Tab-separated table of C-alpha atoms and ligand atoms in Angstrom:
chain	number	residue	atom	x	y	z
A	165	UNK	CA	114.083	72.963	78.536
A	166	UNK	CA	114.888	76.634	77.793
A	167	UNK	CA	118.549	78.233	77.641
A	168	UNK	CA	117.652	79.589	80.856
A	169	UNK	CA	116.798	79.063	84.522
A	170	UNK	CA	115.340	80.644	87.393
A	171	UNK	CA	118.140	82.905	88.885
A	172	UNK	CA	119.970	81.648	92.175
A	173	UNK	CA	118.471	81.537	94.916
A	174	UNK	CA	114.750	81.847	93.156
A	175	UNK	CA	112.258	79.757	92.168
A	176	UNK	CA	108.990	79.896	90.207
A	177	UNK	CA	105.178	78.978	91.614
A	178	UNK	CA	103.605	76.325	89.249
A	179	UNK	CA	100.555	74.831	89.463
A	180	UNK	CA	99.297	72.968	91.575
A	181	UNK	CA	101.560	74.164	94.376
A	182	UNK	CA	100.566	77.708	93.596
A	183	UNK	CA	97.280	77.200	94.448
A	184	UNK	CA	98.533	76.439	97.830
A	185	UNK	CA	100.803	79.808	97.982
A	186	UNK	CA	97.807	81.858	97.206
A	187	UNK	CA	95.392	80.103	99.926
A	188	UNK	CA	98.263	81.365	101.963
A	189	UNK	CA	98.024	84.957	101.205
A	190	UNK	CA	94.212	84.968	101.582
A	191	UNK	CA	94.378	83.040	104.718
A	192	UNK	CA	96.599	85.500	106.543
A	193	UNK	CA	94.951	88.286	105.017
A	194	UNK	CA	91.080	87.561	106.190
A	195	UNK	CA	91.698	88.402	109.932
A	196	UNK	CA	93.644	91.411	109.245
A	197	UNK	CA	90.670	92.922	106.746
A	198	UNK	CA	88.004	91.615	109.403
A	199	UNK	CA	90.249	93.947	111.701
A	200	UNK	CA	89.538	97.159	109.679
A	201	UNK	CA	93.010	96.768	107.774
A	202	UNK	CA	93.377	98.254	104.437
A	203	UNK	CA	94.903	97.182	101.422
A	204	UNK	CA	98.469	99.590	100.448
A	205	UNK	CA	100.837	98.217	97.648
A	206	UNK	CA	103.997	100.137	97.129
A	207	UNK	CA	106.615	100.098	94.138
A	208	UNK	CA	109.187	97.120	94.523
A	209	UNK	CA	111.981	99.027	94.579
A	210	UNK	CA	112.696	102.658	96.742
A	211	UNK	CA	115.639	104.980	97.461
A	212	UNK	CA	118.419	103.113	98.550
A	213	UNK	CA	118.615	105.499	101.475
A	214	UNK	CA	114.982	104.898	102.764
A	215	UNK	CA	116.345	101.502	103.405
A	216	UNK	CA	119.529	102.250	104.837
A	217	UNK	CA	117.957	105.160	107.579
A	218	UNK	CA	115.088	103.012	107.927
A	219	UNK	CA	116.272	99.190	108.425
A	220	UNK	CA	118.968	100.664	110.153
A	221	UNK	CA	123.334	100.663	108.562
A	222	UNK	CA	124.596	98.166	111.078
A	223	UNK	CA	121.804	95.643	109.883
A	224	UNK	CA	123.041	92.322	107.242
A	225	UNK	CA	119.721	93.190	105.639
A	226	UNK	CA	121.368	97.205	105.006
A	227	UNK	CA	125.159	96.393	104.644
A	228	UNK	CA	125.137	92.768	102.821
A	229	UNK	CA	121.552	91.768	101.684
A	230	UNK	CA	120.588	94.908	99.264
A	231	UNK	CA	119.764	94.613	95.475
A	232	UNK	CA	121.182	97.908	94.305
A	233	UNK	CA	120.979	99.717	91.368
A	234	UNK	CA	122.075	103.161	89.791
A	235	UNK	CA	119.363	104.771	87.419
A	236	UNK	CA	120.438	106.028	84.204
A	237	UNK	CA	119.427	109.673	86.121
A	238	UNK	CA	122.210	108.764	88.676
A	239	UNK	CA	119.587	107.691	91.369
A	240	UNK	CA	120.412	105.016	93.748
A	241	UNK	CA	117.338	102.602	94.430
A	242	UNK	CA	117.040	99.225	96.140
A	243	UNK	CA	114.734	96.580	94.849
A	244	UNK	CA	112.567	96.438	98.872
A	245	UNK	CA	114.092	94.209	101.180
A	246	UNK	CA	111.284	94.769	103.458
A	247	UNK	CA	107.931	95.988	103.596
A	248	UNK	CA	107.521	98.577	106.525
A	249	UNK	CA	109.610	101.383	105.421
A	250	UNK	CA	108.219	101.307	102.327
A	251	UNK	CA	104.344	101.801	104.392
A	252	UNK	CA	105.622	104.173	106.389
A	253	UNK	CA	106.569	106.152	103.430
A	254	UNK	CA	103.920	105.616	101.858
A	255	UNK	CA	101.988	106.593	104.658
A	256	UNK	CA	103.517	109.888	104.985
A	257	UNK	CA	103.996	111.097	101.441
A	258	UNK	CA	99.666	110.679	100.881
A	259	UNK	CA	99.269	112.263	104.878
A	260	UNK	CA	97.030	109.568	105.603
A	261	UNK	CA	97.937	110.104	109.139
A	262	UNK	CA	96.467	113.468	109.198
A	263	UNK	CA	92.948	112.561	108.066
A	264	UNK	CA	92.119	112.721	111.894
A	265	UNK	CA	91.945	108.700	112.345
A	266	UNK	CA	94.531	107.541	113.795
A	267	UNK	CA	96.095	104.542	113.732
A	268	UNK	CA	96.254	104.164	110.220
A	269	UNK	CA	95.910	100.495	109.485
A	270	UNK	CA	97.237	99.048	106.156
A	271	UNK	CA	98.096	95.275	105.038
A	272	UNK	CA	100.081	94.393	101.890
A	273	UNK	CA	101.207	91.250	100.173
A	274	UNK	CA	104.205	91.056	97.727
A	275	UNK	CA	107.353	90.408	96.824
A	276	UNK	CA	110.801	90.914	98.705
A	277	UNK	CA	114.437	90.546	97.822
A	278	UNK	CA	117.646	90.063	99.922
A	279	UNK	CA	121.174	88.402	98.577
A	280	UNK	CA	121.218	85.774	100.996
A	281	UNK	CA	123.095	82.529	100.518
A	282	UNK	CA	120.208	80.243	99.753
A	283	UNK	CA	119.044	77.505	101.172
A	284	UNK	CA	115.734	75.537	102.439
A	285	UNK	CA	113.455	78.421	103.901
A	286	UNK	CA	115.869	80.944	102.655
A	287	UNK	CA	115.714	82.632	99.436
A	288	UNK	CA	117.004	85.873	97.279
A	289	UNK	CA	112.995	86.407	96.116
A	290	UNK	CA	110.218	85.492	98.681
A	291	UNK	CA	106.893	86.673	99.717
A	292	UNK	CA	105.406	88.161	102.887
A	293	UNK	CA	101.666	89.651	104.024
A	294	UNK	CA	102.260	92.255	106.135
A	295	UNK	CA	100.240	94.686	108.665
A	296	UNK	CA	101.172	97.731	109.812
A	297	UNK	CA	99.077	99.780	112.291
A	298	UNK	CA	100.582	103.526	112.058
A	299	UNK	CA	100.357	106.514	114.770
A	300	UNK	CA	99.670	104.712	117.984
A	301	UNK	CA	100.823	103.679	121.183
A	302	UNK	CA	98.092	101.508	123.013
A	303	UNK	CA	99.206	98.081	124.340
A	304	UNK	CA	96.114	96.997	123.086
A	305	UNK	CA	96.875	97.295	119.381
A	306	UNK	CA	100.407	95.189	119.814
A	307	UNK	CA	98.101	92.766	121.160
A	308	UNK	CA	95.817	93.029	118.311
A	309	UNK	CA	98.198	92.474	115.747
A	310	UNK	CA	100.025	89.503	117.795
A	311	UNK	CA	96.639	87.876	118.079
A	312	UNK	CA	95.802	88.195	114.496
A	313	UNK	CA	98.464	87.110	113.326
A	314	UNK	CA	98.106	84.030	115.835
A	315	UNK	CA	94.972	83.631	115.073
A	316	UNK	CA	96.139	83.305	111.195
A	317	UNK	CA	98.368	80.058	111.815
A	318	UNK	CA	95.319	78.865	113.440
A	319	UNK	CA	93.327	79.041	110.723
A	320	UNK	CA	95.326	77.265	108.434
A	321	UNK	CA	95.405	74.141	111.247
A	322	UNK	CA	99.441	75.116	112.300
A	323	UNK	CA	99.945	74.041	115.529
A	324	UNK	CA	103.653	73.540	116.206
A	325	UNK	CA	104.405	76.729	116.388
A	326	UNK	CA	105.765	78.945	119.000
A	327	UNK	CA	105.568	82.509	119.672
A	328	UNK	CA	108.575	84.894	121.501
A	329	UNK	CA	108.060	87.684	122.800
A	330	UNK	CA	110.602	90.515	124.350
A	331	UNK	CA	110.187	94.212	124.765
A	332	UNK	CA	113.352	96.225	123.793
A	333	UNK	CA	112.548	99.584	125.783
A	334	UNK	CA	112.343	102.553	124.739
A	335	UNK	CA	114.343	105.965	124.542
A	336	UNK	CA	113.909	106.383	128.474
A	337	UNK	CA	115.127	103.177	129.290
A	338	UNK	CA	117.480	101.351	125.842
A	339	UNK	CA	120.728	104.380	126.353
A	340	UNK	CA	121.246	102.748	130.072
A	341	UNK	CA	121.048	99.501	128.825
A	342	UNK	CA	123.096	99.979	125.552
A	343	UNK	CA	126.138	100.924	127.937
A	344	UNK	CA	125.892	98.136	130.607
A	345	UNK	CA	125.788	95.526	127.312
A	346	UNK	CA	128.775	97.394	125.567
A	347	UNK	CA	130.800	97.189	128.824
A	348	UNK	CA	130.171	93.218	128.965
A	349	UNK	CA	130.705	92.757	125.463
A	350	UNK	CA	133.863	94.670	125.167
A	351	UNK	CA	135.302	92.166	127.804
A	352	UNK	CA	134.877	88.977	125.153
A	353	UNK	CA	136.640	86.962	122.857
A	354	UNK	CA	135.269	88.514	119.525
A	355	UNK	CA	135.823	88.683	115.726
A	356	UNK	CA	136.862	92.441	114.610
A	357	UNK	CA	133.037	92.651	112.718
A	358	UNK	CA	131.232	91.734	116.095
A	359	UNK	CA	133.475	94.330	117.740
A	360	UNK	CA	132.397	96.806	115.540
A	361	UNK	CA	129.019	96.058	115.525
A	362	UNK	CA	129.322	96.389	119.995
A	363	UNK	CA	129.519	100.372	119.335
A	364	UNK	CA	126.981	100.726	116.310
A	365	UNK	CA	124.291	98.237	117.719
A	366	UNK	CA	125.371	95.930	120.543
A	367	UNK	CA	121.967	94.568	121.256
A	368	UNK	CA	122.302	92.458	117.439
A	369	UNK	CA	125.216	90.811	119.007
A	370	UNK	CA	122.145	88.938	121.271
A	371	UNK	CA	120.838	87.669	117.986
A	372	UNK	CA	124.359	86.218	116.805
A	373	UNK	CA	123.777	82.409	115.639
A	374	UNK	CA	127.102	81.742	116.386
A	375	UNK	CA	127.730	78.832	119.542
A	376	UNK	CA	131.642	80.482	119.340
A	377	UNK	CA	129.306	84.032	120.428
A	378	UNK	CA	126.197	82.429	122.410
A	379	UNK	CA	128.256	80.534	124.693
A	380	UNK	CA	129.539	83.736	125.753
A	381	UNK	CA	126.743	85.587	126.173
A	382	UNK	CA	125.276	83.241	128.998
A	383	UNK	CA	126.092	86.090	131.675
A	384	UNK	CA	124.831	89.023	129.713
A	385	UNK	CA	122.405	91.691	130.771
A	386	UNK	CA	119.092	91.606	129.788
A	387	UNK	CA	116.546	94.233	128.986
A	388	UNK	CA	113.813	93.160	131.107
A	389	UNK	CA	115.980	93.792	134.375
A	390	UNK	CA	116.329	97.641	132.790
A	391	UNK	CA	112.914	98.378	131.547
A	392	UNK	CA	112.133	101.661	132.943
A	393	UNK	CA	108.574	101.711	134.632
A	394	UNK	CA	106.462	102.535	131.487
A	395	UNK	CA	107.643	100.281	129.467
A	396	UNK	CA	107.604	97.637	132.340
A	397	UNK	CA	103.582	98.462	132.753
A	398	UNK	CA	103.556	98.727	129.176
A	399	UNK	CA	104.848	94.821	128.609
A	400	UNK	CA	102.764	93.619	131.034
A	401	UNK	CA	99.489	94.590	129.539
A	402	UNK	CA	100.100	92.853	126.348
A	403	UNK	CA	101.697	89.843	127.891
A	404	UNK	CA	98.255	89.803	129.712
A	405	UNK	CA	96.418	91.099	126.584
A	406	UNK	CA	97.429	87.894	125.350
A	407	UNK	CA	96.829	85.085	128.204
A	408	UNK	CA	92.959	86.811	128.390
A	409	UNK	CA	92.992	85.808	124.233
A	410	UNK	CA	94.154	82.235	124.945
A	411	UNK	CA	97.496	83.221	122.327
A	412	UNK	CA	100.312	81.087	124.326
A	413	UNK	CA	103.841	83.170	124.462
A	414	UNK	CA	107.619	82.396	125.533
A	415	UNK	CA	109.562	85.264	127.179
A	416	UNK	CA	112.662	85.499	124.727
A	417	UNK	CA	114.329	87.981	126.909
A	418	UNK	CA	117.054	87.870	123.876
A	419	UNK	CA	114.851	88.364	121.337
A	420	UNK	CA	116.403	91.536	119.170
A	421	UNK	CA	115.521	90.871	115.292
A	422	UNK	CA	117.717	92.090	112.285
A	423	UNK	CA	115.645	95.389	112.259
A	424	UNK	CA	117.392	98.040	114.376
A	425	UNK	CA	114.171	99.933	114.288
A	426	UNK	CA	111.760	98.356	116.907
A	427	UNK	CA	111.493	99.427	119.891
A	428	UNK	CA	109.017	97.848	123.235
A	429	UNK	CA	107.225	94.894	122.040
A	430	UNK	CA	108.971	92.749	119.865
A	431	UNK	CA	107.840	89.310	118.729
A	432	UNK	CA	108.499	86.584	116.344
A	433	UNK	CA	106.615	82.915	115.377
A	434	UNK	CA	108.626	80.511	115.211
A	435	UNK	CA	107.479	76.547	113.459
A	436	UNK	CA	109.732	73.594	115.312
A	437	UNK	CA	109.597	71.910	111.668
A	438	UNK	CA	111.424	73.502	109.676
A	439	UNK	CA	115.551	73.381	110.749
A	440	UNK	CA	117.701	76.534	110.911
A	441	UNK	CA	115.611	78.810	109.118
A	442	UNK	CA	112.644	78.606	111.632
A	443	UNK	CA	111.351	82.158	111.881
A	444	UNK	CA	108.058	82.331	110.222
A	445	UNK	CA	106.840	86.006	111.011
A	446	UNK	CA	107.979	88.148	113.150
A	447	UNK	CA	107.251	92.132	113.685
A	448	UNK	CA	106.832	94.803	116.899
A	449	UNK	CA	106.743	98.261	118.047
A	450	UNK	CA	108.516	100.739	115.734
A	451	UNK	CA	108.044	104.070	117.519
A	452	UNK	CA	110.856	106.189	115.831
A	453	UNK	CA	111.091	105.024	112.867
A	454	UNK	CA	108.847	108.309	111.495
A	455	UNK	CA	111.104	110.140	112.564
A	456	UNK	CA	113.944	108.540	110.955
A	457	UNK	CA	112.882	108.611	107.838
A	458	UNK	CA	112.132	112.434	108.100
A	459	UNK	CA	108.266	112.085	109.301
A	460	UNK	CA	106.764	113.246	112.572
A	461	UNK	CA	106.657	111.252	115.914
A	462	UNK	CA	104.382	108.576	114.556
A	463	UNK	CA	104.331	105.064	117.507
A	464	UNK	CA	103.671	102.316	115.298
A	465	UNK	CA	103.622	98.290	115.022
A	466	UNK	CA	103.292	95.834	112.423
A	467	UNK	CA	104.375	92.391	111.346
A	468	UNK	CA	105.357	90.074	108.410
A	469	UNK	CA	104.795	86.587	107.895
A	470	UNK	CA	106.740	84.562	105.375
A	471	UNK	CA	104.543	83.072	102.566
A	472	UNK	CA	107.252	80.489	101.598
A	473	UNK	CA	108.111	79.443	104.952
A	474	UNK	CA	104.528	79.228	106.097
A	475	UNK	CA	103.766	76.801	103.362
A	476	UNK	CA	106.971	74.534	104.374
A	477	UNK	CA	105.535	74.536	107.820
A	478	UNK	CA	102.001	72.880	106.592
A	479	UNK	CA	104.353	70.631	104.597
A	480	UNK	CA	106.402	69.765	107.542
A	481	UNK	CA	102.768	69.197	109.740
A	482	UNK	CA	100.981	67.376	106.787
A	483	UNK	CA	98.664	69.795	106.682
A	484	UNK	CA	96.188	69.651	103.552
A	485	UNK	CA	94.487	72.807	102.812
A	486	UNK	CA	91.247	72.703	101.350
A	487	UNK	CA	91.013	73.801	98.039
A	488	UNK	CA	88.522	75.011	95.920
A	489	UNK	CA	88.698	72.772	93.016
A	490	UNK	CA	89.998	74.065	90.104
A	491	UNK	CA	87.647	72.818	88.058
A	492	UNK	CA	84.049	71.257	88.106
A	493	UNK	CA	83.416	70.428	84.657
A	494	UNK	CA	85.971	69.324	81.836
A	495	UNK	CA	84.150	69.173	78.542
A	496	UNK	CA	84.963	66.620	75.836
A	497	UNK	CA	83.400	67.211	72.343
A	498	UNK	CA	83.484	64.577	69.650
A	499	UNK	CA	83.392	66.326	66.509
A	500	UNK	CA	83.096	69.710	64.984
A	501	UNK	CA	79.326	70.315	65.697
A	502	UNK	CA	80.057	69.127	69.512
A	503	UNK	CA	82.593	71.477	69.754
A	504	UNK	CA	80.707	74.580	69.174
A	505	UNK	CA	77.976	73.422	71.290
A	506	UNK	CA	80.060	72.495	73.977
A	507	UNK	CA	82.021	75.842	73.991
A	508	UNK	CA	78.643	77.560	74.041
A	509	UNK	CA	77.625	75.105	77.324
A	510	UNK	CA	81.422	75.885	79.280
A	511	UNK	CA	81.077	79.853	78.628
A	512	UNK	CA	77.524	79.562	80.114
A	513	UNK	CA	78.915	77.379	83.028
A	514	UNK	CA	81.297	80.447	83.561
A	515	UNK	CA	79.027	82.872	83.838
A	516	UNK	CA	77.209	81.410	86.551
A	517	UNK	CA	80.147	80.695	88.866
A	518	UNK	CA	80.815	76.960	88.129
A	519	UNK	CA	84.371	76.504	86.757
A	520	UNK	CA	84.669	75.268	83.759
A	521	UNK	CA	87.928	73.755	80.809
A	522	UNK	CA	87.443	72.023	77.577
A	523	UNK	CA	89.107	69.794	75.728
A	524	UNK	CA	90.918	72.212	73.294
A	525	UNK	CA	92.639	71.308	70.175
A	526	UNK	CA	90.419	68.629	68.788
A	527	UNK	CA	91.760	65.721	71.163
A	528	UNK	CA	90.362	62.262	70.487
A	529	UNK	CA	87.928	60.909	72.854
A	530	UNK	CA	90.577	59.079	74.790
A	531	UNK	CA	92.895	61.733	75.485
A	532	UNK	CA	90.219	64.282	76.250
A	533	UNK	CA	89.151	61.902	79.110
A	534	UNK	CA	92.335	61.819	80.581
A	535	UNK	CA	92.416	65.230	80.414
A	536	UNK	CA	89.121	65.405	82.351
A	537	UNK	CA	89.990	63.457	85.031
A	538	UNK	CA	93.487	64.757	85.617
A	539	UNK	CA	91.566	68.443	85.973
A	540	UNK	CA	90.432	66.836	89.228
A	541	UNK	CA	87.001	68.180	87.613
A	542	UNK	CA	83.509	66.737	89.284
A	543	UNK	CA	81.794	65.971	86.240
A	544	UNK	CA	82.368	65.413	82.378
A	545	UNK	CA	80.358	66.458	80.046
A	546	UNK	CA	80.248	64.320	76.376
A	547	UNK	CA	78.765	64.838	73.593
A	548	UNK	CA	78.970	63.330	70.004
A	549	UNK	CA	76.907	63.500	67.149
A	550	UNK	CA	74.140	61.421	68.020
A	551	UNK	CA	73.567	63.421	71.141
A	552	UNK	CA	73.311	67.157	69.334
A	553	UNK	CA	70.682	65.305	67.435
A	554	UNK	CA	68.492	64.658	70.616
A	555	UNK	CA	69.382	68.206	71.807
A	556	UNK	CA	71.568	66.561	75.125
A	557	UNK	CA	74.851	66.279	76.422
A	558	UNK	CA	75.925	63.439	78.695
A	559	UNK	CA	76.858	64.468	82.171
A	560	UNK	CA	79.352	61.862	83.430
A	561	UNK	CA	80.447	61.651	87.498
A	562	UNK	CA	83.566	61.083	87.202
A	563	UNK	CA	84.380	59.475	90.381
A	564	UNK	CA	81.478	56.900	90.401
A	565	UNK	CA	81.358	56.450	86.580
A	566	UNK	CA	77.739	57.081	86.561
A	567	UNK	CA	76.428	58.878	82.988
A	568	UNK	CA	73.291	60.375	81.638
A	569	UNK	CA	71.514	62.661	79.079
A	570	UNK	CA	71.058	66.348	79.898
A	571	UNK	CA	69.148	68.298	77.420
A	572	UNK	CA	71.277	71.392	76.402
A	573	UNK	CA	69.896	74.276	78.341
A	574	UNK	CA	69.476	72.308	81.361
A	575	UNK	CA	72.904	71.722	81.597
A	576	UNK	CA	73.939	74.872	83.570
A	577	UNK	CA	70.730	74.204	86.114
A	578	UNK	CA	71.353	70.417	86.144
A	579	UNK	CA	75.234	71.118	86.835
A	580	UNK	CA	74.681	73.585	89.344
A	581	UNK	CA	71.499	71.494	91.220
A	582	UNK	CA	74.330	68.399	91.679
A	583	UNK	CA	77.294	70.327	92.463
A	584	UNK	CA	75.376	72.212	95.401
B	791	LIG	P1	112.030	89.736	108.704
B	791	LIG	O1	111.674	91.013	108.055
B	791	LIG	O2	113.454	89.329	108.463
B	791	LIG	O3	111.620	89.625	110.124
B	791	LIG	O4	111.180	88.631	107.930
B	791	LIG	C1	109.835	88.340	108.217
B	791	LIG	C2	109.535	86.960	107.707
B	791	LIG	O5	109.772	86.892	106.311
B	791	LIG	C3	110.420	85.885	108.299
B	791	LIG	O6	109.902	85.410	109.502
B	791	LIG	C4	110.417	84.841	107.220
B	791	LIG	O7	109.264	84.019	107.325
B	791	LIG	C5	110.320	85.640	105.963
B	791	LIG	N1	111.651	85.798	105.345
B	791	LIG	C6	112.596	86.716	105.608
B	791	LIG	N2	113.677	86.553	104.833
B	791	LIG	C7	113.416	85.495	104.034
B	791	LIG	C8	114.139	84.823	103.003
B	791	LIG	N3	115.340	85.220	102.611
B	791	LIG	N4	113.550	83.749	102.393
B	791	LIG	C9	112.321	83.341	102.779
B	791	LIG	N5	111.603	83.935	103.734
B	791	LIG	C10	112.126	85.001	104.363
């Protein structure tokens, strides 16, 4: 063991496990590239302040959950605790939105960081893919995303999960219903932070976890009895967007998120396996943010899904994703002559697309063939002496044991004819 560990909160992606992470990414990103979604990475880290105007000052994420640091040039930046402001800015700075081809679509896949406590599902480093579909307001592309994203769990055989759905109105419609929730609110039993957070943004207080909050809340107005008629109409095409697409939803008319940035349609999947920390992706409408961050009126949506939590909830179903295997072919050379020839057989292997290891560091026989078979590799391939001088190699199966000679430059057409 080293002096040192993984920081709190963190934790590193080893093999096998990894492999599992990474079928992940690719799983959730194949429907959103099918969709005409391209690929955007941003820095890890931005201007502290593109975080606090975009996530929004009264969020945890904004006043609790920030890495900050100070530059040795006196700037203030924040490791990303999020991917969509980053996008957006992105997005702006390069003027992809005035190429003339609107939306712009984008998907990423990276890293994020929030000072949470930790615990199972929760961490201070974890992964997301996101999608973000920039400069549009069609209740057709909410339901696009939604369904991808559905469509995503599907594909990597989730079932229990659930999606919620709420839309959060817009500037017509949100003032009207900030005040009637302020007036309720103001006449609870609340902590002096909750208080606070009933002038900055009273419709978090929905999303409080707290029974000592919920159970007050029971008599609380809603949203969806003050959507003005738009975004009424609006809501009802995706909801139905989504019954024509077979995607099942729940109407979570408390759904708010720890974004204050969405506006209309906002959703989140939840997995019934995996305790407190449930939320697996979530994402909607985000039609001023632009404008927030200093951009042009720019109606947007987009999503994340959590990497790490969607990999608990295959855990917590049993699902078994299948794998390429690492390996088809573990090589085990006795001798100094075998080695060279066997080197020269595994780089061939390589080049023609079947994956290859060797036993490395002269390994007796023994020790090379547990090597082989803990590879999870197909075949073996032996050869000694006695074999070079016959010009073969003996290609071993190794899960029925059966062995025979393969002269040397058939190997890579032999391999290849019996992995097919
Ligand atoms: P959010 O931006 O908070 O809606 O997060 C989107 C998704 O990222 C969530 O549904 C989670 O799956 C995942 N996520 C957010 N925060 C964490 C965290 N601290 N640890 C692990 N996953 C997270």
């Amino acid at each position: 063991m080293s002096a040192f560990q993984a920081p709190k909160g963190t934790y590193d992606l080893l093999p096998p496990d990894s492999a599992t992470y990474l079928a992940v990414r690719e799983a959730i990103a194949a429907p959103v590239r099918r969709a005409g979604y391209g690929y955007v990475e941003t820095p890890g880290f931005e201007n502290v302040e593109l975080f606090s105007r975009g996530v929004g000052e009264s969020t945890d994420i904004v006043t609790k959950e920030m890495f900050t640091l100070t530059t040795k040039g006196g700037t203030e930046l924040a490791l990303r605790p999020e991917g969509t402001a980053s996008v957006l800015r992105a997005a702006l700075q390069a003027n992809l939105h005035k190429a003339g081809n609107l939306p712009v679509k984008l998907w990423y896949s990276g890293s994020y960081y929030r000072y949470e406590r930790p615990q199972a599902g929760r961490y201070r480093h974890f992964s997301q893919v996101g999608a973000e579909a920039i400069g549009a307001e069609d209740p057709l592309l909410d339901a696009e995303l939604i369904i991808l994203a559905s469509d995503a769990y599907r594909a990597l055989g989730l079932r229990d999960f659930r999606l919620l759905l709420n839309s959060l109105g817009d500037r017509e419609c949100r003032p009207a219903y900030r005040t009637a929730l302020q007036d309720f609110l103001r006449g609870l039993d609340l902590d002096e932070d909750t208080r606070r957070r009933i002038d900055i943004n009273p419709l978090r207080v929905l999303d409080d976890k707290r029974e000592s909050v919920q159970s007050q809340l029971a008599g609380a107005p809603l949203i969806a009895d003050h959507l003005c008629e738009a975004c009424k109409a609006y809501h009802e095409q995706v909801r139905e967007l989504l019954t024509a697409a077979g995607v099942a939803y729940e109407d979570d008319p408390k759904l708010v998120r720890g974004l204050d940035y969405y506006t209309r349609t906002t959703f989140e999947f939840v997995h019934d396996g995996l305790g407190s920390q449930s939320a697996v992706g979530g994402g909607g409408r985000y039609d001023g943010l632009s404008e927030m961050i200093g951009g042009p009126s720019l109606p947007s949506v987009g999503w994340a899904l959590g990497v790490d939590r969607t990999v608990l909830a295959l855990q917590a179903e049993g699902v078994e994703l299948a794998l390429p295997a690492a390996t088809d072919v573990y090589a085990v050379p006795l001798g100094e002559e075998a080695r060279r020839a066997l080197f020269t057989a595994v780089t061939a292997l390589r080049r023609a697309g079947v994956a290859a290891d060797f036993a490395f560091g002269g390994k007796g026989m023994k020790n090379a063939m547990k090597s082989a078979n803990r590879s999870g590799a197909r075949f073996a391939l032996v050869a000694g002496e006695r074999d070079l001088a016959e010009g073969v190699a003996q290609l071993k199966d190794l899960a029925t044991g059966e062995q025979g000679p393969v002269p040397l430059e058939e190997i890579v057409t032999t391999v290849k004819e019996r992995l097919a």
